[in-house]
GROMACS .gro file of C-alpha atoms in nm:
model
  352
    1UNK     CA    1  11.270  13.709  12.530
    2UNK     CA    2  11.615  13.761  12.312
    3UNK     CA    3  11.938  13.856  12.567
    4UNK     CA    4  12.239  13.915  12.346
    5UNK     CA    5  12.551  13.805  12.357
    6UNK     CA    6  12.868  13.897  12.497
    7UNK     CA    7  13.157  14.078  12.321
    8UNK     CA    8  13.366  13.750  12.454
    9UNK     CA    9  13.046  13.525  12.325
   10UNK     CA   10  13.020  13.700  11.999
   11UNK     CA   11  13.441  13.641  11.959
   12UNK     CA   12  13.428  13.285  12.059
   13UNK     CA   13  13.148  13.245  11.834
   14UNK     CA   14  13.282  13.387  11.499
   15UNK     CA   15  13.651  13.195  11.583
   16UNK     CA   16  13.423  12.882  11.568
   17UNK     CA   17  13.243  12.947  11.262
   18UNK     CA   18  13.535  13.086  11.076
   19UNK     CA   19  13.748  12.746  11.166
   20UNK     CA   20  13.485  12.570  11.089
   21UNK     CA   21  13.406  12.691  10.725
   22UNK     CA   22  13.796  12.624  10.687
   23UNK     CA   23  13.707  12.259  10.771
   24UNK     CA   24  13.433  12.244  10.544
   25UNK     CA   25  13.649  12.396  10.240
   26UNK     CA   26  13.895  12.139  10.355
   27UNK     CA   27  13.675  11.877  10.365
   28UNK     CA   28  13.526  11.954  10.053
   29UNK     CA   29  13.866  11.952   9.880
   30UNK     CA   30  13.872  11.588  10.020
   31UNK     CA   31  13.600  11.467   9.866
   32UNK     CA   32  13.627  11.617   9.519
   33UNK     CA   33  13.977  11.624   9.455
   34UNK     CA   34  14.128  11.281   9.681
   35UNK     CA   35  13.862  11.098   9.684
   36UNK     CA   36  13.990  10.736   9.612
   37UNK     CA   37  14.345  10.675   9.469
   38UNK     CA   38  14.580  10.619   9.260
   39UNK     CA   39  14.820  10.401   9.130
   40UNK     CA   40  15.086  10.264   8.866
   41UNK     CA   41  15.013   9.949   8.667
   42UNK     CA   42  15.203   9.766   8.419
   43UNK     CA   43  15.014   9.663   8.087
   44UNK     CA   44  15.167   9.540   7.747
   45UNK     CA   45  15.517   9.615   7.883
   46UNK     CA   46  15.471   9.999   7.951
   47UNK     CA   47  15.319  10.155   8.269
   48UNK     CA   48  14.989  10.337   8.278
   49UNK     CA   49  14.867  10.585   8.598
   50UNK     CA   50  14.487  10.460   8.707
   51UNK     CA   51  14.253  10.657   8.896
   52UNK     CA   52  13.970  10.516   9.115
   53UNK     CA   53  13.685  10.629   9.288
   54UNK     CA   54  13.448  10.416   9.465
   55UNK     CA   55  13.421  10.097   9.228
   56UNK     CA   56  13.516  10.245   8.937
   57UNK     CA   57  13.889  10.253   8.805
   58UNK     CA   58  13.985  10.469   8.525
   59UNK     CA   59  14.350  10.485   8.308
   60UNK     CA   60  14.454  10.858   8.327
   61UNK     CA   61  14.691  10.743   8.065
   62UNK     CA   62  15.065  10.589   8.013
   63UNK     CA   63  15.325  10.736   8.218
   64UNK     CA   64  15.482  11.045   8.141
   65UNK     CA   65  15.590  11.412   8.263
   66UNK     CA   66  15.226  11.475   8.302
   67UNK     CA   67  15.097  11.151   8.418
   68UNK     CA   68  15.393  11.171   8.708
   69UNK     CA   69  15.278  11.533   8.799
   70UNK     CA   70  14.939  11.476   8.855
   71UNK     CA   71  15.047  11.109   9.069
   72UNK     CA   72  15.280  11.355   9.302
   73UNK     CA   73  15.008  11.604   9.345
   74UNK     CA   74  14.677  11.359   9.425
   75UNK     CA   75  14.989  11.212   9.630
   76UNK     CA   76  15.141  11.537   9.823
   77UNK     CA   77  14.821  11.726   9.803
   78UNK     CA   78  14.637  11.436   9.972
   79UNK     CA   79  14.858  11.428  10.258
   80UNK     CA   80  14.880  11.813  10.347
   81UNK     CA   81  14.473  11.769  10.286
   82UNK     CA   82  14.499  11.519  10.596
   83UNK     CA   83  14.702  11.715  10.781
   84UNK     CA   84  14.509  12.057  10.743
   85UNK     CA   85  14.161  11.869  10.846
   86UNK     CA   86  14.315  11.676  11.131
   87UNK     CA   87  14.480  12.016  11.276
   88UNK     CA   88  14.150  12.187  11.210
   89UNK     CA   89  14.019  11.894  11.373
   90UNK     CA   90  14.172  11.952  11.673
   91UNK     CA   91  14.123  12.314  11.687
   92UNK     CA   92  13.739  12.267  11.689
   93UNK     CA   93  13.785  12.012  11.998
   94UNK     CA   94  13.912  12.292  12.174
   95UNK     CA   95  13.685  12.521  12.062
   96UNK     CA   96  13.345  12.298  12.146
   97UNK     CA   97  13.514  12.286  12.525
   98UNK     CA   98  13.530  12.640  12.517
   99UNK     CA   99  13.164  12.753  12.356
  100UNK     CA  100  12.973  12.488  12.640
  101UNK     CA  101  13.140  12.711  12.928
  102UNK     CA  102  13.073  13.013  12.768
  103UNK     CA  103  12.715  12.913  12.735
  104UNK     CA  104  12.727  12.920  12.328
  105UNK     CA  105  12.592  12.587  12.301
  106UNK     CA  106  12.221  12.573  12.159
  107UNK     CA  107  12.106  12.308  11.911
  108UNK     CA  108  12.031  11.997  12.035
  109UNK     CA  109  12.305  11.713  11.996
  110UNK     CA  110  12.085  11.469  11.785
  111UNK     CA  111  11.979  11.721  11.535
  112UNK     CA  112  12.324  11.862  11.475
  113UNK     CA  113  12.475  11.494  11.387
  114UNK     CA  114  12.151  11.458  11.174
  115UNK     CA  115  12.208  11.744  10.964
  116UNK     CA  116  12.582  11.751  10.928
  117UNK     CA  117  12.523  11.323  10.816
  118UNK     CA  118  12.259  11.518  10.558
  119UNK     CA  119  12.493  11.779  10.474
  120UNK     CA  120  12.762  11.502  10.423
  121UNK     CA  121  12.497  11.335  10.106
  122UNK     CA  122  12.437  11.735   9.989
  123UNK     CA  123  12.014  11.717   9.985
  124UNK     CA  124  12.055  11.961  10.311
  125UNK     CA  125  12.001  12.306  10.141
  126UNK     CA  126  11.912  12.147   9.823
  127UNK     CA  127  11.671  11.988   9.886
  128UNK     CA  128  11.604  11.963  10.248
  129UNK     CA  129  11.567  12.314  10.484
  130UNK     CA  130  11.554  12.327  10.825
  131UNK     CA  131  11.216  12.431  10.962
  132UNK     CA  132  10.991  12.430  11.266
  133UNK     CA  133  11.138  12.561  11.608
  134UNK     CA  134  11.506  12.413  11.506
  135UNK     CA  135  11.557  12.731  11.258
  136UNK     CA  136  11.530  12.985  11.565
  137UNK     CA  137  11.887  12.846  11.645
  138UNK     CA  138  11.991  12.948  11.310
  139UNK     CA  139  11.810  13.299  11.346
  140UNK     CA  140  12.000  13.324  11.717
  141UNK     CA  141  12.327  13.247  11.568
  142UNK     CA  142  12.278  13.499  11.278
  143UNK     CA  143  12.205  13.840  11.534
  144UNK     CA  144  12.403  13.718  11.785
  145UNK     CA  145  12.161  13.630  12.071
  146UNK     CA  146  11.965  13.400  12.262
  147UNK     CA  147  11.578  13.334  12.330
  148UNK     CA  148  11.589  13.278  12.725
  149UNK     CA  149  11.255  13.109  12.743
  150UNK     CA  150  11.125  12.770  12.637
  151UNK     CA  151  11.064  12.874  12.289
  152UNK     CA  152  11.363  12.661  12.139
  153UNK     CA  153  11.279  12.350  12.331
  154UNK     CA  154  11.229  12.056  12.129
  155UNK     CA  155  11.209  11.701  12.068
  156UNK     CA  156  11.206  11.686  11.684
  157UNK     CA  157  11.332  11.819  11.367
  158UNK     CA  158  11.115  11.897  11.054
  159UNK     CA  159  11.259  11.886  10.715
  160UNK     CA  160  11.114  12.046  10.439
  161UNK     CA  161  11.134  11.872  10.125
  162UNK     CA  162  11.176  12.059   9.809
  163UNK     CA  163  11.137  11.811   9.502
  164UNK     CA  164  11.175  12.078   9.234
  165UNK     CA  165  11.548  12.096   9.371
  166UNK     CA  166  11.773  11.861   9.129
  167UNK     CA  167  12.055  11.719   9.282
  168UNK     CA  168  12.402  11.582   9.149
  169UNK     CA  169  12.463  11.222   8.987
  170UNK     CA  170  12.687  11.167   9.227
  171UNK     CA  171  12.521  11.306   9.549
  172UNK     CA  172  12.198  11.075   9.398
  173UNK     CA  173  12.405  10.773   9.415
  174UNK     CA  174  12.503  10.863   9.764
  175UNK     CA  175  12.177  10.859   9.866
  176UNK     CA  176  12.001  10.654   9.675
  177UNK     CA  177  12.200  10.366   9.828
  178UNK     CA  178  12.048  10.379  10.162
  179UNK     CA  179  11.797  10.696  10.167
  180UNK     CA  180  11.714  10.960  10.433
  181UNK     CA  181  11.639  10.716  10.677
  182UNK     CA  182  12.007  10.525  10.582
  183UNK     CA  183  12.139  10.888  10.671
  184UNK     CA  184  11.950  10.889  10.993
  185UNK     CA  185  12.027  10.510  11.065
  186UNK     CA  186  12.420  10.662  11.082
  187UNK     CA  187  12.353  10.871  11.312
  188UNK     CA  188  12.121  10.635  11.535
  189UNK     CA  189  12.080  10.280  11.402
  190UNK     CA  190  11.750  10.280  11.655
  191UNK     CA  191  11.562  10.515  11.407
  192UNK     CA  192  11.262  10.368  11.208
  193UNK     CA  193  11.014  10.500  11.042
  194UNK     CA  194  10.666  10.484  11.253
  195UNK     CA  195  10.531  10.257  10.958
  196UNK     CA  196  10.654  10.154  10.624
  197UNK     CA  197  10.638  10.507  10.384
  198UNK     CA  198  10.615  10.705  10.692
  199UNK     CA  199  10.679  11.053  10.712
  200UNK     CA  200  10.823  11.055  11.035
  201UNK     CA  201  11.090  10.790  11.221
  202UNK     CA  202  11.179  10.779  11.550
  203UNK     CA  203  11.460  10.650  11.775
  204UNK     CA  204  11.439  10.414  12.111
  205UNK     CA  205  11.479  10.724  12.331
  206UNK     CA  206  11.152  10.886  12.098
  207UNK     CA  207  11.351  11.147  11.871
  208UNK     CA  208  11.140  11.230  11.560
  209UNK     CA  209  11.195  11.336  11.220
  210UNK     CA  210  10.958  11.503  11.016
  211UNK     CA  211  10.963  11.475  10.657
  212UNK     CA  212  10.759  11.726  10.530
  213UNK     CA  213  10.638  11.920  10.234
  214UNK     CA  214  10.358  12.171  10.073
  215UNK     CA  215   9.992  12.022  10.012
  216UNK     CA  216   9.952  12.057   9.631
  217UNK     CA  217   9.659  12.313   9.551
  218UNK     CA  218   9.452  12.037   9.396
  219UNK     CA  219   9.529  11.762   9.516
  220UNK     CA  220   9.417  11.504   9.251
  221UNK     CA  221   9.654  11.655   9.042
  222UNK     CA  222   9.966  11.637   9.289
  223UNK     CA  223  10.271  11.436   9.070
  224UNK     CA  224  10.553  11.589   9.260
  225UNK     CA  225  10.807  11.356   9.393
  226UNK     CA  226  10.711  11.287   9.761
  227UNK     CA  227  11.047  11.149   9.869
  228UNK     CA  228  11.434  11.159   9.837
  229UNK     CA  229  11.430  10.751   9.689
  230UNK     CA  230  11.154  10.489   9.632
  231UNK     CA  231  11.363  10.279   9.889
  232UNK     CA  232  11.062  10.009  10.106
  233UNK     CA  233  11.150  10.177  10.434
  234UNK     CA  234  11.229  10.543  10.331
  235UNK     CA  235  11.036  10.835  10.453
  236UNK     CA  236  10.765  10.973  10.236
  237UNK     CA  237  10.676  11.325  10.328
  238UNK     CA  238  10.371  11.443  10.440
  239UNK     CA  239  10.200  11.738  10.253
  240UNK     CA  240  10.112  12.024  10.454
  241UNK     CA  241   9.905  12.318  10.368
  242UNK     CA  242  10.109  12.658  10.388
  243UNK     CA  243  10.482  12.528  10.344
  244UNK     CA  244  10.428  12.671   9.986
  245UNK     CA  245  10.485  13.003  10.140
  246UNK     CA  246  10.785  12.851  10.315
  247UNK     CA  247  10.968  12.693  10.040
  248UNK     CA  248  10.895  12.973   9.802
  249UNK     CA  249  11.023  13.229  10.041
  250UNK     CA  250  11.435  13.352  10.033
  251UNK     CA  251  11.697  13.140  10.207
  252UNK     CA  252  11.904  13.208  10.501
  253UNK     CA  253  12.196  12.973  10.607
  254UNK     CA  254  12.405  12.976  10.958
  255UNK     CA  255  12.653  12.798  11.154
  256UNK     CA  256  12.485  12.801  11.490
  257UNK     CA  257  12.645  12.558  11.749
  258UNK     CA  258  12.479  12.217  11.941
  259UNK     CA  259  12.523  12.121  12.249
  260UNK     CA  260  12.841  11.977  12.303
  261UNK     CA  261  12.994  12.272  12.169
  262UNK     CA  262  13.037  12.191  11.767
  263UNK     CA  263  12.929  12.366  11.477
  264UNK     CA  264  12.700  12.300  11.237
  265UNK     CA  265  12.558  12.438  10.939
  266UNK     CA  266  12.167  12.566  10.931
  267UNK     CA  267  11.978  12.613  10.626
  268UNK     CA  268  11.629  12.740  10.663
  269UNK     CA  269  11.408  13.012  10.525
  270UNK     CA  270  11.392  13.384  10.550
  271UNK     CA  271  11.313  13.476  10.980
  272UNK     CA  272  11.037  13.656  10.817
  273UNK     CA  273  10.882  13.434  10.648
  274UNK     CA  274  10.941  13.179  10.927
  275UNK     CA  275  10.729  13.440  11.189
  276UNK     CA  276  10.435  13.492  10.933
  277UNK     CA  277  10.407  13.149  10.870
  278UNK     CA  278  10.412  13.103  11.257
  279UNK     CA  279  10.182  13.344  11.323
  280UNK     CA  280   9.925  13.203  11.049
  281UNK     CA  281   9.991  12.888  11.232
  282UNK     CA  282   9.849  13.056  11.563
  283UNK     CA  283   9.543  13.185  11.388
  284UNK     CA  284   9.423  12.856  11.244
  285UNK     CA  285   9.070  12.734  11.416
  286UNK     CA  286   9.225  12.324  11.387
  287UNK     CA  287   9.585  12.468  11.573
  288UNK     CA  288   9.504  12.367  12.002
  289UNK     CA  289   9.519  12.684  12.216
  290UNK     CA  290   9.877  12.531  12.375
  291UNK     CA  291  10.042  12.539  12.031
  292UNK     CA  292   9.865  12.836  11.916
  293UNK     CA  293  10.030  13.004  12.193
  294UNK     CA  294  10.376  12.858  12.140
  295UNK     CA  295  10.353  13.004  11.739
  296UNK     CA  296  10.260  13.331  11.859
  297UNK     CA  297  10.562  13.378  12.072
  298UNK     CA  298  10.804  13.198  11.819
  299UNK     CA  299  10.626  13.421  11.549
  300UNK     CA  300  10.738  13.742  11.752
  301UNK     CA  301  11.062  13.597  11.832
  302UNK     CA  302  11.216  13.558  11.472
  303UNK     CA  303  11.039  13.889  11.377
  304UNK     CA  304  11.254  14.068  11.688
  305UNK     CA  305  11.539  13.891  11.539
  306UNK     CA  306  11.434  13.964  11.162
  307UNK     CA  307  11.376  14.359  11.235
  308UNK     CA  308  11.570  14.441  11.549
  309UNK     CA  309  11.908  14.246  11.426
  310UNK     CA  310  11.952  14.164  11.075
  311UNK     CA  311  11.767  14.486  10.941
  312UNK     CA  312  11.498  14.306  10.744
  313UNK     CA  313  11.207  14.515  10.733
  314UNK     CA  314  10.865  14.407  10.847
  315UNK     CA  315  10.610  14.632  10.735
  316UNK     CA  316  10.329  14.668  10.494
  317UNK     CA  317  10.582  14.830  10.202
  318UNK     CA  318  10.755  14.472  10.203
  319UNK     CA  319  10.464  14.247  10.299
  320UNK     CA  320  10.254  14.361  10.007
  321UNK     CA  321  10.197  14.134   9.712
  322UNK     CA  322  10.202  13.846   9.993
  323UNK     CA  323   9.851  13.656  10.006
  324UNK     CA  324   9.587  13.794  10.251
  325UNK     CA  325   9.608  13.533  10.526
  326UNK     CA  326   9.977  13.583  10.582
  327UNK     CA  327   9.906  13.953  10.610
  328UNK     CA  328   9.632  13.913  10.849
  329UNK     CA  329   9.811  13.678  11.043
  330UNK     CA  330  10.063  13.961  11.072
  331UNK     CA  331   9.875  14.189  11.217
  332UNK     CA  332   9.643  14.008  11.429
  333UNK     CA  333  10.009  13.878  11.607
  334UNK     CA  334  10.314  14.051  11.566
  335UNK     CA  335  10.341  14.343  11.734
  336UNK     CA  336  10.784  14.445  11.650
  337UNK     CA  337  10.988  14.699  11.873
  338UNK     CA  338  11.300  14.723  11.863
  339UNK     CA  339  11.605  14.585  11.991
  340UNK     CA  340  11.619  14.637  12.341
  341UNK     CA  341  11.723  14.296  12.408
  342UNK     CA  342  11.525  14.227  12.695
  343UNK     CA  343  11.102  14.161  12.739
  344UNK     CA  344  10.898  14.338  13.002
  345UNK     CA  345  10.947  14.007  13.193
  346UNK     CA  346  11.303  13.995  13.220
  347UNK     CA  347  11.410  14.022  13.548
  348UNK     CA  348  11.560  14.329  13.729
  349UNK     CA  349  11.804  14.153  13.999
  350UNK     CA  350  12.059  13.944  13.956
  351UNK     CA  351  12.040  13.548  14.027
  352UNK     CA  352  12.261  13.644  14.333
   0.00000   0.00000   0.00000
């Protein structure tokens, strides 16, 4: 079920995720500190140093010592800004080339450009986690192996939404302007939701996103925010009964890496809590026998990876105080050796 990965895999992998968090850092300094720019105007016969971002335009006041420093910096810092990103850039080509040979390449290309355009408007790890079989990739990249069967094949993503999560004024106006399905529309102008206030959209070659979140325990009562914006076509998630557990449990983030060889951030919840939930999932009498089947194995996946790799203990010490039917999920379905890397069904000779 889980081969690991090379000593060559495991180097290529961290060189890629270490350039890449230097992008983001660089990228980040981008947006915060150069956003927009500046410029000298000439009011009342002396000159004053204005600032703008977006549509608005601020005076940072009349020119002076400190008014000319800060116009060099934005100025010089903006360029060597440029200049790091676009040689970082260019390193990560080279590097995406690299990790598809090398076999390193995992998530599927429409989900990665979906959550770095979600990362780029902040809700992703706010308010938006990865879940569903997507977060294995994160799980894979965090122990440094693979699952060699089917489990990680997918034609969706689910998001879970987590309205208790404020976000910034200015990540709100982001989105606000277009929503979560603008943000999908950027990466694939095809996508639409399935109906207006859908929780799901889909794109012309049948890609779907999930919005989703946790039923409310009485439902009558349920006031929490069901989507990102009250925008006509947005997607309104869909409550779901036992993503409480899931977006109540601790988070995990990685940079696992898509198909064509690029990075991109993960965040998603605890591998334990991920294989509980999974193997609740597979106990459910409403759950059909072929996706009953398909929890189980994810279930035991993550909880190889959880116990095997990252040293996250799985037993009844740390699984007590957790409600009954997670617990009896648990042991009706997870049975957890340790890290041999291979399954009893892993084969002995080579694909000569």
């Amino acid at each position: 079920m889980l081969r690991e990965l090379t000593g060559e895999q495991r180097r290529q992998l961290i060189d890629t995720q270490q350039v890449y968090e230097a992008w983001q850092r660089a990228d980040d300094q981008r947006q915060r500190r150069f956003a927009g720019s500046m410029r000298w105007v000439e009011r009342s016969g002396a000159e004053y140093l204005l600032r703008k971002v977006r549509q608005v335009e601020n005076s940072l006041g009349p020119k002076s010592s400190q008014t000319e420093k800060a116009f060099a910096a934005f100025s010089e810092g903006r360029v060597q800004n440029k200049d790091l990103l676009a040689g970082l850039a260019d390193r990560l080509n080279g590097l995406a080339k690299v990790n598809v040979a090398m076999g390193l390449g995992r998530v599927p290309a429409i989900a990665a450009r979906i959550l770095r355009r979600c990362a780029e408007t902040d809700p992703l790890g706010k308010q938006l986690l990865v879940v569903g079989t997507n977060a294995l990739f994160a799980y894979e990249a965090l122990a440094g192996v693979q699952i060699t069967s089917g489990l990680t094949a997918t034609g969706d993503i689910d998001l879970l939404f987590d309205s208790r999560r404020r976000i910034s004024f200015v990540t709100g106006e982001r989105v606000s302007q277009s929503g979560l399905i603008g943000v999908l529309r950027k990466v694939d102008r095809s996508f639409k939701p399935l109906q207006p206030r859908a929780f799901r959209a889909a794109n012309r070659d049948g890609y779907l996103v999930d919005l989703i979140r946790p039923r409310a325990r009485h439902v009558l009562k349920d006031n929490a925010t069901t989507s990102i914006t009250q925008l006509a076509d947005d997607l309104d998630s869909a409550p779901m009964k036992g993503l409480q557990w899931l977006i109540n449990a601790p988070k995990v983030e990685a940079v696992a890496i898509d198909e064509r060889g690029y990075p991109v951030s993960m965040p998603t919840v605890d591998p334990r809590m991920f294989a509980l939930h999974k193997a609740w999932l597979a106990t459910r009498p409403d759950r059909s026998a072929v996706k009953a089947m398909r929890d189980r194995e994810q279930a035991e996946a993550a909880a190889r990876i959880a116990t095997g790799y990252l040293a996250l203990p799985l037993d009844s010490e740390h699984l007590k105080g957790l409600p009954g039917a997670l617990l009896d999920a648990a042991a009706a379905t997870l049975s957890l050796p340790g890290p041999s890397g291979f399954s009893e069904d892993s084969p002995i000779e080579p694909d000569w």
